């Protein structure tokens, strides 16, 4: 018996109960659609995170001190940054950062507990952070500790509104500074609000905002920009060598850590991955439930059509002809469900993306994957009813009412 | 001497084992020649249904041999038996057993679906139409079973039984669900087929129908108790 004829019989069998056939496939439709959508949503989220973190500066190394390492006599200081800039050949640019929390007054507004970032003039270059208005401070202004400030986009809005802040005076703690620039809008990236900060020469933070007990030249972070992605690894080992020697520690157990953007992306991705795994389970359970639905309906169908099966056997249908007929019915059900599910998943993902709130990227592989999963579910859960049908005794089946 | 179409020797069918064993057939030996029209009669429990199931290759004997058209079918597996049924046997049932959603034509084409002979659809349709023509339903090709009378439905079933040109037609109470008029029509159709050389074995408990066969095999308690010409047969006399 040819496969097209068997297909036709299977199709006719399903068309006997259109509504029932459709309802049976709902579980598969939901399962497949959710597989595609959850992959699209998490791929979208990952792409968005990677893009944001890369926007923090290309080929960036972030060096931070670790407190309490045995034998570490010093913490990281400004000279460490200068030493790296001088000796690490693959570093194109180095900046240091120390921060403080202060009250900021400007115009008629007072803002409490604002993060004041003392950085060097190379900061915008290292972090690929554009100036929105005015300019950043120069090397000379930095080294001499000239009292100038560059505002984050949000701070400029809060203090001066529509008015241009350039040339305005602000007071940080008890120090008066002149605003010379405003950073471009950046938003919140990896839990840091870049727009809610004020950038000043690091010397000012050392002189004005650091308690003497902490020491005037300690830095919280050193940023190193590597020449290219290929030299990131070698730059890390060079920086490690330089700092370990300066700090007099074992390079294998340093008193500092060096993070790359990839590390940060990986940390953030752990969240999306957990989310994706959860959705994956939901989708998987839905597919299994859909499969059980198919098995249930196929068993009902076999019982209802026992007499037909008996007749077909009498007319010469072999056990495997009967088995194939019912297996194909289950397969058609699940693949039809898979097809509708793919359309629903792609449509739903596109709609989500278009509506704005959530970025979605349809993963091309997810479509054949979901489709194959649906087909496998059909075969797996169709096998038992089909085999049951094939094993019916024709004499008993023909007598069935 | 010509080989009989049906040749059964010491056929036994036993259900259960030991003390609870029930003998449905006890060493039945029987030949039916090609072209014969035989009626099988007997009260319920006589073993005639069991015999027909085995003759129809729907069931296998516990013991003994059954040769159909020269082929020993007593030890075949289910798939092989299905092939034999498709090629060698046409079934006519008491309750017609047509698929309600299919037209008369499609119902007649069913056995060709399971045939080893691959034929294009058009050719199969022509053959099915010819078969329906042969039973007098040339104008009812596209009617569904519920649009046909009982007699017409049974004729569709007969066309279906003939479609693969099997050497043997097995009819199980073919007029059991029909009124007198339709019964007479079906019997005359079977008689026509017989004169055209088709071998027919028919189970019936209606002596009038059995009398129309040329041979009546009477069964009781799993054995053949008489076998002979229909018009003066003791199985019939006892009942009438």
Coordinates of C-alpha atoms in Angstrom, one line a residue:
Chain A
X1 CA 0.0 0.0 0.0
X2 CA 1.5 3.4 -1.0
X3 CA 2.3 6.1 1.4
X4 CA 0.2 8.7 -0.4
X5 CA -2.9 6.4 -0.1
X6 CA -2.2 5.8 3.6
X7 CA -1.8 9.6 4.0
X8 CA -5.1 10.2 2.3
X9 CA -6.9 7.6 4.6
X10 CA -5.3 9.3 7.6
X11 CA -6.4 12.7 6.4
X12 CA -9.9 11.5 5.8
X13 CA -9.9 10.0 9.3
X14 CA -9.0 13.4 10.8
X15 CA -11.5 15.3 8.8
X16 CA -14.3 13.2 10.3
X17 CA -13.8 15.3 13.5
X18 CA -12.4 18.6 12.5
X19 CA -13.2 20.4 15.7
X20 CA -11.8 17.6 17.8
X21 CA -8.7 17.4 15.6
X22 CA -8.1 21.1 16.0
X23 CA -8.6 21.0 19.8
X24 CA -6.2 18.1 20.0
X25 CA -3.5 20.1 18.3
X26 CA -3.9 23.1 20.7
X27 CA -1.4 21.7 23.2
X28 CA 1.2 21.3 20.4
X29 CA 0.4 24.7 19.0
X30 CA 1.0 26.4 22.4
X31 CA 4.1 24.3 23.0
X32 CA 5.7 25.1 19.7
X33 CA 4.7 28.8 19.8
X34 CA 6.2 29.2 23.3
X35 CA 9.4 27.5 22.3
X36 CA 9.9 30.0 19.4
X37 CA 8.8 33.0 21.5
X38 CA 10.9 32.2 24.5
X39 CA 14.0 31.8 22.4
X40 CA 13.2 35.0 20.5
X41 CA 12.7 36.9 23.7
X42 CA 15.8 35.6 25.4
X43 CA 17.9 36.1 22.3
X44 CA 16.6 39.7 22.1
X45 CA 17.4 40.3 25.7
X46 CA 20.9 38.9 25.3
X47 CA 21.5 41.0 22.2
X48 CA 20.3 44.1 24.0
X49 CA 22.5 43.4 27.0
X50 CA 25.6 42.7 24.9
X51 CA 25.0 45.8 22.9
X52 CA 24.7 47.9 26.1
X53 CA 27.7 46.5 27.7
X54 CA 29.8 46.9 24.6
X55 CA 28.7 50.5 24.6
X56 CA 30.5 50.9 27.9
X57 CA 33.8 50.8 25.9
X58 CA 35.2 48.5 23.3
X59 CA 38.1 46.1 24.3
X60 CA 37.8 47.4 27.9
X61 CA 39.5 45.9 30.9
X62 CA 38.2 46.8 34.3
X63 CA 40.8 46.5 37.1
X64 CA 39.5 46.5 40.7
X65 CA 41.3 46.0 44.0
X66 CA 40.4 43.0 46.3
X67 CA 40.5 43.9 50.0
X68 CA 42.0 41.6 52.6
X69 CA 44.3 39.4 50.5
X70 CA 47.1 38.1 52.8
X71 CA 50.3 40.0 52.2
X72 CA 48.7 42.8 50.3
X73 CA 50.3 45.8 51.8
X74 CA 48.8 48.4 49.5
X75 CA 45.6 48.9 47.7
X76 CA 45.4 50.3 44.1
X77 CA 46.6 53.8 43.7
X78 CA 46.8 56.4 40.9
X79 CA 50.4 55.6 40.1
X80 CA 49.4 52.1 39.2
X81 CA 47.4 53.5 36.4
X82 CA 50.3 55.6 35.3
X83 CA 52.6 52.6 35.4
X84 CA 50.2 50.6 33.2
X85 CA 50.0 53.4 30.7
X86 CA 53.8 53.5 30.5
X87 CA 54.7 49.9 30.4
X88 CA 51.8 47.9 28.8
X89 CA 52.4 48.3 25.1
X90 CA 49.0 46.9 23.9
X91 CA 47.0 49.4 26.0
X92 CA 46.0 52.3 23.9
X93 CA 44.5 54.3 26.7
X94 CA 44.3 54.1 30.5
X95 CA 42.0 55.9 33.0
X96 CA 41.5 55.7 36.7
X97 CA 38.4 56.3 38.7
X98 CA 37.6 57.2 42.3
X99 CA 34.2 58.1 43.5
X100 CA 32.5 59.9 46.4
X101 CA 28.9 60.6 47.4
X102 CA 28.2 64.3 47.9
X103 CA 25.4 66.9 47.9
X104 CA 25.3 68.8 44.7
X105 CA 23.8 72.4 44.4
X106 CA 23.2 74.2 41.2
X107 CA 20.8 76.9 40.3
X108 CA 18.0 76.7 42.9
X109 CA 18.2 72.9 43.2
X110 CA 19.9 70.7 45.8
X111 CA 20.5 67.0 45.0
X112 CA 21.5 64.7 47.9
X113 CA 23.9 61.8 47.7
X114 CA 25.0 62.2 44.2
X115 CA 27.8 59.9 42.9
X116 CA 30.8 62.1 42.1
X117 CA 33.2 60.4 39.8
X118 CA 36.8 61.5 39.8
X119 CA 38.3 60.3 36.5
X120 CA 41.1 61.3 34.2
X121 CA 40.8 63.1 30.9
X122 CA 41.1 59.9 28.9
X123 CA 37.8 58.6 30.5
X124 CA 35.5 59.4 27.5
X125 CA 37.9 57.7 25.1
X126 CA 38.4 54.6 27.2
X127 CA 34.7 54.1 27.9
X128 CA 33.5 55.2 24.4
X129 CA 31.3 57.7 26.2
X130 CA 30.3 60.7 24.0
X131 CA 30.1 64.4 25.2
X132 CA 26.6 65.8 24.5
X133 CA 27.4 69.5 25.0
X134 CA 30.5 71.5 25.8
X135 CA 33.7 69.6 26.4
X136 CA 35.5 67.2 28.8
X137 CA 38.4 68.4 30.9
X138 CA 42.0 68.3 29.6
X139 CA 45.1 66.5 30.9
X140 CA 46.4 69.8 32.3
X141 CA 43.1 70.6 34.0
X142 CA 43.1 67.1 35.5
X143 CA 46.7 67.2 36.7
X144 CA 46.3 70.7 38.2
X145 CA 43.0 69.9 39.7
X146 CA 41.2 72.8 38.1
X147 CA 37.7 73.1 39.6
X148 CA 35.6 72.1 36.6
X149 CA 32.8 69.5 36.3
X150 CA 31.1 67.6 33.5
X151 CA 27.5 66.7 34.3
X152 CA 25.6 63.4 33.6
X153 CA 22.7 64.0 31.3
X154 CA 20.1 63.5 34.1
X155 CA 21.9 65.7 36.6
X156 CA 22.0 68.5 34.0
X157 CA 18.3 68.2 33.5
X158 CA 17.6 68.1 37.2
X159 CA 19.7 71.2 38.0
X160 CA 19.2 73.4 35.0
X161 CA 16.2 72.0 33.1
X162 CA 16.0 73.5 29.6
X163 CA 18.7 76.1 30.4
X164 CA 22.3 75.4 29.2
X165 CA 24.5 74.4 32.1
X166 CA 27.7 75.4 30.4
X167 CA 29.5 78.1 32.3
X168 CA 27.2 77.7 35.4
X169 CA 28.5 77.3 38.9
X170 CA 27.7 74.3 41.0
X171 CA 28.7 73.4 44.5
X172 CA 29.7 69.9 45.4
X173 CA 30.0 69.5 49.1
X174 CA 31.7 72.8 49.9
X175 CA 33.6 73.1 46.7
X176 CA 32.5 75.4 43.9
X177 CA 33.1 74.2 40.3
X178 CA 32.4 75.5 36.8
X179 CA 30.3 73.3 34.5
X180 CA 32.2 72.9 31.2
X181 CA 30.2 70.0 29.6
X182 CA 27.3 67.6 29.7
X183 CA 27.7 63.9 28.8
X184 CA 25.5 62.3 26.1
X185 CA 22.4 60.4 27.4
X186 CA 23.3 56.8 28.2
X187 CA 20.7 55.5 30.7
X188 CA 21.1 52.6 33.1
X189 CA 23.5 49.9 32.0
X190 CA 24.3 46.8 34.1
X191 CA 22.6 48.5 37.1
X192 CA 24.6 51.7 36.9
X193 CA 22.8 55.0 36.2
X194 CA 25.3 56.8 34.0
X195 CA 23.1 59.9 33.6
X196 CA 22.9 60.5 37.4
X197 CA 26.6 61.2 38.0
X198 CA 28.9 64.1 38.0
X199 CA 32.4 63.8 36.4
X200 CA 35.3 65.8 37.9
X201 CA 39.2 65.6 37.6
X202 CA 40.3 62.8 39.8
X203 CA 42.7 65.2 41.6
X204 CA 39.7 67.1 43.0
X205 CA 38.2 63.9 44.5
X206 CA 41.6 63.1 46.0
X207 CA 42.0 66.6 47.5
X208 CA 38.4 67.5 48.5
X209 CA 36.2 64.4 48.9
X210 CA 38.5 61.7 50.4
X211 CA 38.7 61.3 54.1
X212 CA 42.5 61.5 55.0
X213 CA 42.3 58.1 56.7
X214 CA 41.6 56.4 53.3
X215 CA 44.5 58.1 51.7
X216 CA 44.6 60.7 49.0
X217 CA 45.6 58.7 45.9
X218 CA 43.7 55.4 46.1
X219 CA 41.6 54.6 43.1
X220 CA 38.5 52.3 42.9
X221 CA 38.9 51.3 39.3
X222 CA 41.5 51.4 36.6
X223 CA 40.2 51.2 33.0
X224 CA 42.5 49.9 30.3
X225 CA 41.6 50.0 26.7
X226 CA 43.3 47.2 24.7
X227 CA 44.3 47.8 21.1
X228 CA 42.0 45.1 19.6
X229 CA 40.0 42.1 20.8
X230 CA 42.9 39.8 19.9
X231 CA 45.3 41.3 22.4
X232 CA 42.9 41.4 25.3
X233 CA 44.3 38.2 26.8
X234 CA 47.9 39.4 26.5
X235 CA 47.0 42.8 27.9
X236 CA 45.4 41.1 30.9
X237 CA 48.7 39.2 31.6
X238 CA 50.8 42.3 31.1
X239 CA 48.6 44.4 33.5
X240 CA 48.7 41.5 36.0
X241 CA 52.5 41.4 35.9
X242 CA 52.9 45.1 36.3
X243 CA 50.5 45.4 39.2
X244 CA 51.6 42.2 41.0
X245 CA 55.2 43.5 40.9
X246 CA 54.2 47.0 42.1
X247 CA 52.0 45.4 44.9
X248 CA 54.6 42.8 45.7
X249 CA 52.1 39.9 45.4
X250 CA 52.0 36.5 43.7
X251 CA 50.5 37.0 40.2
X252 CA 48.6 33.8 40.8
X253 CA 47.0 35.3 43.9
X254 CA 46.7 39.0 43.1
X255 CA 45.1 41.6 45.3
X256 CA 43.1 42.9 42.3
X257 CA 40.7 41.4 39.7
X258 CA 40.6 42.2 35.9
X259 CA 37.2 41.9 34.3
X260 CA 36.4 42.1 30.6
X261 CA 33.1 43.1 29.1
X262 CA 32.6 39.4 28.3
X263 CA 32.7 38.6 32.0
X264 CA 30.0 41.2 32.6
X265 CA 27.9 40.0 29.7
X266 CA 28.2 36.5 31.0
X267 CA 27.0 37.6 34.5
X268 CA 24.0 39.3 33.0
X269 CA 23.3 36.4 30.7
X270 CA 23.1 34.1 33.7
X271 CA 19.8 35.9 34.5
X272 CA 18.4 35.6 31.0
X273 CA 19.5 32.0 30.8
X274 CA 17.6 31.1 34.0
X275 CA 14.6 32.9 32.5
X276 CA 15.0 31.0 29.3
X277 CA 15.4 27.6 31.1
X278 CA 12.1 28.3 32.9
X279 CA 10.3 29.1 29.7
X280 CA 11.9 26.1 28.1
X281 CA 10.4 23.8 30.8
X282 CA 7.0 25.4 30.3
X283 CA 7.3 24.8 26.5
X284 CA 8.5 21.3 27.1
X285 CA 5.7 20.5 29.5
X286 CA 3.2 22.0 27.1
X287 CA 4.5 19.7 24.3
X288 CA 4.3 16.7 26.5
X289 CA 0.7 17.6 27.5
X290 CA -0.1 18.1 23.9
X291 CA 1.3 14.7 23.1
X292 CA -0.8 13.1 25.8
X293 CA -3.8 14.9 24.3
X294 CA -3.0 13.4 20.9
X295 CA -2.5 9.9 22.4
X296 CA -5.8 10.2 24.2
X297 CA -7.7 11.2 21.1
X298 CA -6.0 8.6 19.0
X299 CA -7.1 5.9 21.6
X300 CA -10.7 7.2 21.4
X301 CA -10.4 7.2 17.6
X302 CA -9.2 3.6 17.5
X303 CA -12.0 2.4 19.7
X304 CA -14.6 4.3 17.7
X305 CA -13.3 2.9 14.5
X306 CA -12.7 -0.7 15.6
X307 CA -15.2 -2.0 13.1
X308 CA -13.6 -0.1 10.3
X309 CA -10.2 -1.5 11.3
X310 CA -11.7 -5.0 11.3
X311 CA -13.2 -4.4 7.9
X312 CA -9.9 -3.1 6.5
X313 CA -8.1 -6.1 7.9
X314 CA -10.6 -8.4 6.3
X315 CA -10.1 -6.7 3.0
X316 CA -6.3 -7.2 3.2
X317 CA -4.8 -4.5 5.4
X318 CA -1.7 -5.9 7.1
X319 CA -1.0 -5.0 10.7
X320 CA 1.6 -2.5 9.6
X321 CA -0.8 -0.8 7.1
X322 CA -3.2 -0.2 10.0
X323 CA -0.3 0.9 12.3
X324 CA 1.0 3.3 9.6
X325 CA -2.5 4.8 9.1
X326 CA -2.9 5.7 12.7
X327 CA 0.7 6.8 13.2
X328 CA 0.3 9.1 10.2
X329 CA -2.9 10.5 11.7
X330 CA -1.0 11.4 14.9
X331 CA 1.9 12.8 12.9
X332 CA -0.4 14.9 10.7
X333 CA -2.0 16.2 13.9
X334 CA 1.3 17.1 15.5
X335 CA 2.9 18.6 12.4
X336 CA -0.2 20.7 11.7
X337 CA 0.0 21.8 15.3
X338 CA 3.7 22.5 14.8
X339 CA 3.0 24.5 11.6
X340 CA 0.4 26.7 13.3
X341 CA 2.6 26.9 16.4
X342 CA 5.5 28.2 14.3
X343 CA 3.3 30.8 12.7
X344 CA 1.9 31.8 16.0
X345 CA 5.4 31.9 17.6
X346 CA 6.9 34.0 14.8
X347 CA 3.8 36.3 14.7
X348 CA 3.8 36.6 18.5
X349 CA 7.5 37.4 18.6
X350 CA 7.3 40.0 15.9
X351 CA 4.3 41.6 17.6
X352 CA 6.1 41.7 20.9
X353 CA 9.0 43.4 19.3
X354 CA 6.9 45.8 17.3
X355 CA 4.9 46.8 20.5
X356 CA 8.2 48.1 21.9
X357 CA 8.6 46.9 25.4
X358 CA 10.5 43.8 24.7
X359 CA 13.2 43.3 22.2
X360 CA 12.8 40.0 20.3
X361 CA 15.1 38.2 17.8
X362 CA 13.7 35.1 16.2
X363 CA 16.3 32.4 16.3
X364 CA 16.2 30.7 12.9
X365 CA 17.2 27.3 14.3
X366 CA 14.2 27.4 16.7
X367 CA 11.8 26.8 13.8
X368 CA 13.1 23.5 12.6
X369 CA 13.8 22.6 16.2
X370 CA 10.2 23.2 17.3
X371 CA 8.8 21.5 14.2
X372 CA 11.0 18.4 14.8
X373 CA 10.0 18.3 18.4
X374 CA 6.3 18.5 17.5
X375 CA 6.8 15.6 15.0
X376 CA 8.7 13.5 17.5
X377 CA 5.9 14.0 20.1
X378 CA 3.4 12.9 17.5
X379 CA 5.3 9.7 16.7
X380 CA 6.1 9.0 20.3
X381 CA 2.5 9.4 21.6
X382 CA 0.9 8.0 18.4
X383 CA 2.9 4.8 18.6
X384 CA 0.9 3.1 21.3
X385 CA -2.6 3.8 19.9
X386 CA -1.4 2.8 16.4
X387 CA 0.1 -0.4 17.6
X388 CA -3.0 -1.2 19.6
X389 CA -5.1 -0.7 16.4
X390 CA -2.7 -2.9 14.4
X391 CA -3.0 -5.7 17.0
X392 CA -6.8 -5.9 16.9
X393 CA -8.1 -9.3 16.1
X394 CA -10.1 -8.9 12.9
X395 CA -12.9 -11.3 14.0
X396 CA -13.4 -9.4 17.3
X397 CA -13.1 -6.0 15.5
X398 CA -15.7 -6.9 12.9
X399 CA -18.2 -7.9 15.6
X400 CA -17.6 -4.6 17.5
X401 CA -20.6 -2.4 17.8
Chain B
X1 CA -7.6 -34.9 -11.0
X2 CA -8.1 -31.2 -10.5
X3 CA -6.8 -29.7 -7.1
X4 CA -9.8 -28.5 -5.0
X5 CA -9.9 -24.7 -4.3
X6 CA -10.4 -25.4 -0.6
X7 CA -8.8 -28.5 0.9
X8 CA -9.1 -29.0 4.6
X9 CA -7.8 -32.0 6.4
X10 CA -8.4 -32.9 10.1
X11 CA -9.0 -29.3 11.0
X12 CA -9.3 -28.7 14.7
X13 CA -9.9 -25.5 16.6
X14 CA -9.6 -25.6 20.4
X15 CA -10.2 -22.8 22.8
X16 CA -8.5 -23.1 26.2
X17 CA -6.5 -26.1 27.4
X18 CA -6.9 -29.2 29.5
X19 CA -10.2 -29.7 31.3
X20 CA -11.7 -26.5 30.2
X21 CA -10.7 -27.0 26.5
X22 CA -13.6 -26.3 24.2
X23 CA -13.6 -28.0 20.8
X24 CA -15.1 -25.7 18.2
X25 CA -14.0 -27.9 15.3
X26 CA -13.2 -31.6 15.7
X27 CA -11.2 -33.1 12.8
X28 CA -13.1 -31.6 10.0
X29 CA -12.1 -32.6 6.5
X30 CA -13.7 -31.0 3.5
X31 CA -13.0 -30.1 -0.1
X32 CA -14.7 -27.4 -2.1
X33 CA -14.0 -27.5 -5.8
X34 CA -13.5 -24.4 -7.9
X35 CA -16.9 -23.1 -9.2
X36 CA -18.9 -24.7 -6.5
X37 CA -21.7 -22.9 -4.6
X38 CA -21.8 -24.4 -1.1
X39 CA -24.0 -23.4 1.8
X40 CA -22.9 -24.1 5.4
X41 CA -25.7 -24.7 7.8
X42 CA -26.0 -25.6 11.4
X43 CA -27.3 -24.3 14.7
X44 CA -25.4 -21.7 16.7
X45 CA -22.4 -23.3 18.5
X46 CA -22.1 -25.9 15.7
X47 CA -18.8 -24.5 14.7
X48 CA -19.9 -23.1 11.4
X49 CA -18.7 -19.5 12.3
X50 CA -15.3 -20.9 13.4
X51 CA -15.1 -22.8 10.1
X52 CA -15.9 -19.7 8.1
X53 CA -13.4 -17.6 10.0
X54 CA -10.7 -20.2 9.2
X55 CA -11.8 -20.5 5.6
X56 CA -11.7 -16.7 5.4
X57 CA -8.1 -16.7 6.8
X58 CA -9.3 -14.5 9.7
X59 CA -8.4 -17.2 12.1
X60 CA -5.9 -20.0 12.3
X61 CA -6.6 -23.7 13.0
X62 CA -5.2 -25.2 16.2
X63 CA -4.4 -28.4 14.2
X64 CA -4.8 -29.8 10.8
X65 CA -4.2 -28.2 7.4
X66 CA -6.0 -25.8 5.2
X67 CA -4.9 -25.4 1.6
X68 CA -6.5 -22.6 -0.3
X69 CA -5.9 -22.5 -4.1
X70 CA -3.0 -24.9 -3.6
X71 CA -1.3 -22.8 -0.9
X72 CA -1.0 -24.0 2.7
X73 CA -2.3 -21.2 4.8
X74 CA -2.6 -23.0 8.2
X75 CA 0.7 -21.7 9.5
X76 CA 0.9 -18.2 8.0
X77 CA 1.4 -15.1 10.2
X78 CA -1.0 -12.2 10.4
X79 CA 0.6 -10.2 7.6
X80 CA 0.7 -13.1 5.2
X81 CA -2.9 -14.0 5.9
X82 CA -3.9 -10.4 5.2
X83 CA -2.2 -10.8 1.8
X84 CA -4.1 -14.0 1.1
X85 CA -7.4 -12.4 2.1
X86 CA -6.7 -9.5 -0.2
X87 CA -5.9 -11.7 -3.2
X88 CA -8.0 -14.8 -2.8
X89 CA -11.1 -14.0 -0.8
X90 CA -14.0 -11.7 -1.2
X91 CA -16.1 -11.1 1.9
X92 CA -19.9 -10.5 2.0
X93 CA -21.1 -9.7 5.5
X94 CA -24.6 -9.8 7.0
X95 CA -24.4 -6.1 8.0
X96 CA -22.7 -5.0 4.7
X97 CA -19.8 -3.3 6.5
X98 CA -19.5 -0.3 4.1
X99 CA -17.7 2.8 5.3
X100 CA -20.4 5.4 5.7
X101 CA -18.3 8.4 4.7
X102 CA -17.2 6.9 1.4
X103 CA -19.2 6.8 -1.9
X104 CA -20.2 3.4 -3.4
X105 CA -17.3 3.7 -5.8
X106 CA -14.7 4.4 -3.0
X107 CA -16.1 1.6 -0.9
X108 CA -15.6 -0.8 -3.9
X109 CA -12.1 0.4 -4.4
X110 CA -11.0 -0.3 -0.8
X111 CA -9.5 -3.8 -1.4
X112 CA -7.4 -2.4 -4.2
X113 CA -5.7 -0.1 -1.6
X114 CA -4.1 -3.1 0.1
X115 CA -3.3 -4.9 -3.1
X116 CA 0.3 -5.6 -4.2
X117 CA -0.8 -4.7 -7.7
X118 CA -0.1 -1.0 -8.1
X119 CA -2.6 0.6 -10.5
X120 CA -3.2 4.2 -11.3
X121 CA -6.2 5.8 -9.7
X122 CA -8.1 6.2 -13.0
X123 CA -7.8 2.6 -13.8
X124 CA -9.0 1.6 -10.3
X125 CA -12.0 3.8 -10.7
X126 CA -12.8 2.3 -14.0
X127 CA -12.6 -1.3 -12.6
X128 CA -14.7 -0.3 -9.6
X129 CA -17.3 1.3 -11.8
X130 CA -17.4 -1.9 -13.9
X131 CA -17.9 -4.0 -10.8
X132 CA -20.8 -1.8 -9.7
X133 CA -22.2 -2.1 -13.2
X134 CA -22.0 -5.8 -12.9
X135 CA -24.2 -5.8 -9.7
X136 CA -26.7 -3.4 -11.3
X137 CA -25.6 -0.1 -9.6
X138 CA -24.0 1.6 -12.6
X139 CA -26.1 4.7 -11.8
X140 CA -25.3 4.9 -8.1
X141 CA -21.5 5.2 -8.2
X142 CA -21.3 8.4 -6.1
X143 CA -24.1 7.6 -3.6
X144 CA -23.1 7.1 0.0
X145 CA -24.3 4.0 1.8
X146 CA -27.0 6.0 3.7
X147 CA -28.5 7.1 0.3
X148 CA -28.9 3.4 -0.8
X149 CA -31.4 0.8 0.2
X150 CA -30.3 -2.3 2.1
X151 CA -30.3 -4.4 -1.0
X152 CA -28.3 -1.8 -2.9
X153 CA -25.8 -1.6 0.0
X154 CA -25.3 -5.4 -0.1
X155 CA -24.8 -5.2 -3.9
X156 CA -22.0 -2.6 -3.3
X157 CA -20.5 -5.0 -0.8
X158 CA -20.7 -7.8 -3.5
X159 CA -19.0 -5.5 -6.0
X160 CA -16.3 -4.9 -3.4
X161 CA -15.9 -8.6 -2.9
X162 CA -15.4 -9.1 -6.6
X163 CA -13.0 -6.2 -7.3
X164 CA -9.7 -8.1 -6.8
X165 CA -11.1 -11.1 -8.8
X166 CA -10.6 -13.5 -5.9
X167 CA -11.2 -17.2 -6.6
X168 CA -13.4 -17.5 -3.5
X169 CA -16.4 -15.5 -2.2
X170 CA -17.3 -16.0 1.4
X171 CA -20.8 -14.8 2.3
X172 CA -21.8 -14.7 6.0
X173 CA -25.6 -14.6 6.2
X174 CA -25.7 -12.3 3.2
X175 CA -29.5 -11.8 3.3
X176 CA -29.8 -11.8 7.1
X177 CA -30.6 -8.0 7.2
X178 CA -32.7 -7.8 4.1
X179 CA -36.5 -8.0 3.3
X180 CA -37.8 -10.9 1.2
X181 CA -37.7 -9.0 -2.0
X182 CA -34.1 -7.8 -1.6
X183 CA -33.0 -11.2 -0.3
X184 CA -34.4 -12.8 -3.5
X185 CA -32.4 -10.2 -5.6
X186 CA -29.2 -10.8 -3.7
X187 CA -29.6 -14.6 -4.0
X188 CA -30.2 -14.4 -7.7
X189 CA -27.1 -12.2 -8.0
X190 CA -25.1 -14.8 -6.2
X191 CA -26.6 -17.5 -8.4
X192 CA -25.6 -15.4 -11.5
X193 CA -22.0 -15.1 -10.2
X194 CA -22.0 -18.9 -9.6
X195 CA -23.0 -19.6 -13.2
X196 CA -20.2 -17.3 -14.3
X197 CA -17.8 -19.7 -12.5
X198 CA -17.3 -17.9 -9.1
X199 CA -16.8 -20.2 -6.1
X200 CA -19.1 -19.2 -3.3
X201 CA -19.2 -20.5 0.3
X202 CA -22.2 -19.1 2.2
X203 CA -23.2 -19.4 5.8
X204 CA -27.0 -19.3 6.4
X205 CA -29.6 -20.7 8.7
X206 CA -32.4 -20.1 6.2
X207 CA -33.2 -23.4 4.5
X208 CA -34.8 -21.7 1.6
X209 CA -31.6 -19.8 0.9
X210 CA -29.5 -22.9 1.4
X211 CA -31.7 -24.8 -1.0
X212 CA -30.5 -22.4 -3.7
X213 CA -26.9 -23.6 -3.3
X214 CA -25.9 -26.7 -5.2
X215 CA -24.4 -28.2 -2.1
X216 CA -25.3 -28.0 1.6
X217 CA -22.8 -28.8 4.4
X218 CA -24.5 -29.4 7.7
X219 CA -22.5 -28.9 10.9
X220 CA -23.2 -29.9 14.5
X221 CA -20.9 -30.0 17.5
X222 CA -17.9 -29.1 15.6
X223 CA -18.3 -31.8 13.0
X224 CA -19.8 -32.1 9.5
X225 CA -22.8 -34.3 9.9
X226 CA -24.0 -34.3 6.3
X227 CA -22.9 -33.0 3.0
X228 CA -24.8 -33.2 -0.2
X229 CA -27.0 -31.8 -2.9
X230 CA -29.3 -29.0 -1.8
X231 CA -32.7 -30.1 -3.1
X232 CA -32.8 -33.3 -1.1
X233 CA -30.7 -32.6 1.9
X234 CA -31.5 -33.9 5.3
X235 CA -30.2 -30.7 7.0
X236 CA -33.0 -28.9 5.1
X237 CA -35.6 -31.5 5.6
X238 CA -35.2 -31.6 9.3
X239 CA -35.9 -27.9 9.4
X240 CA -38.7 -27.7 6.9

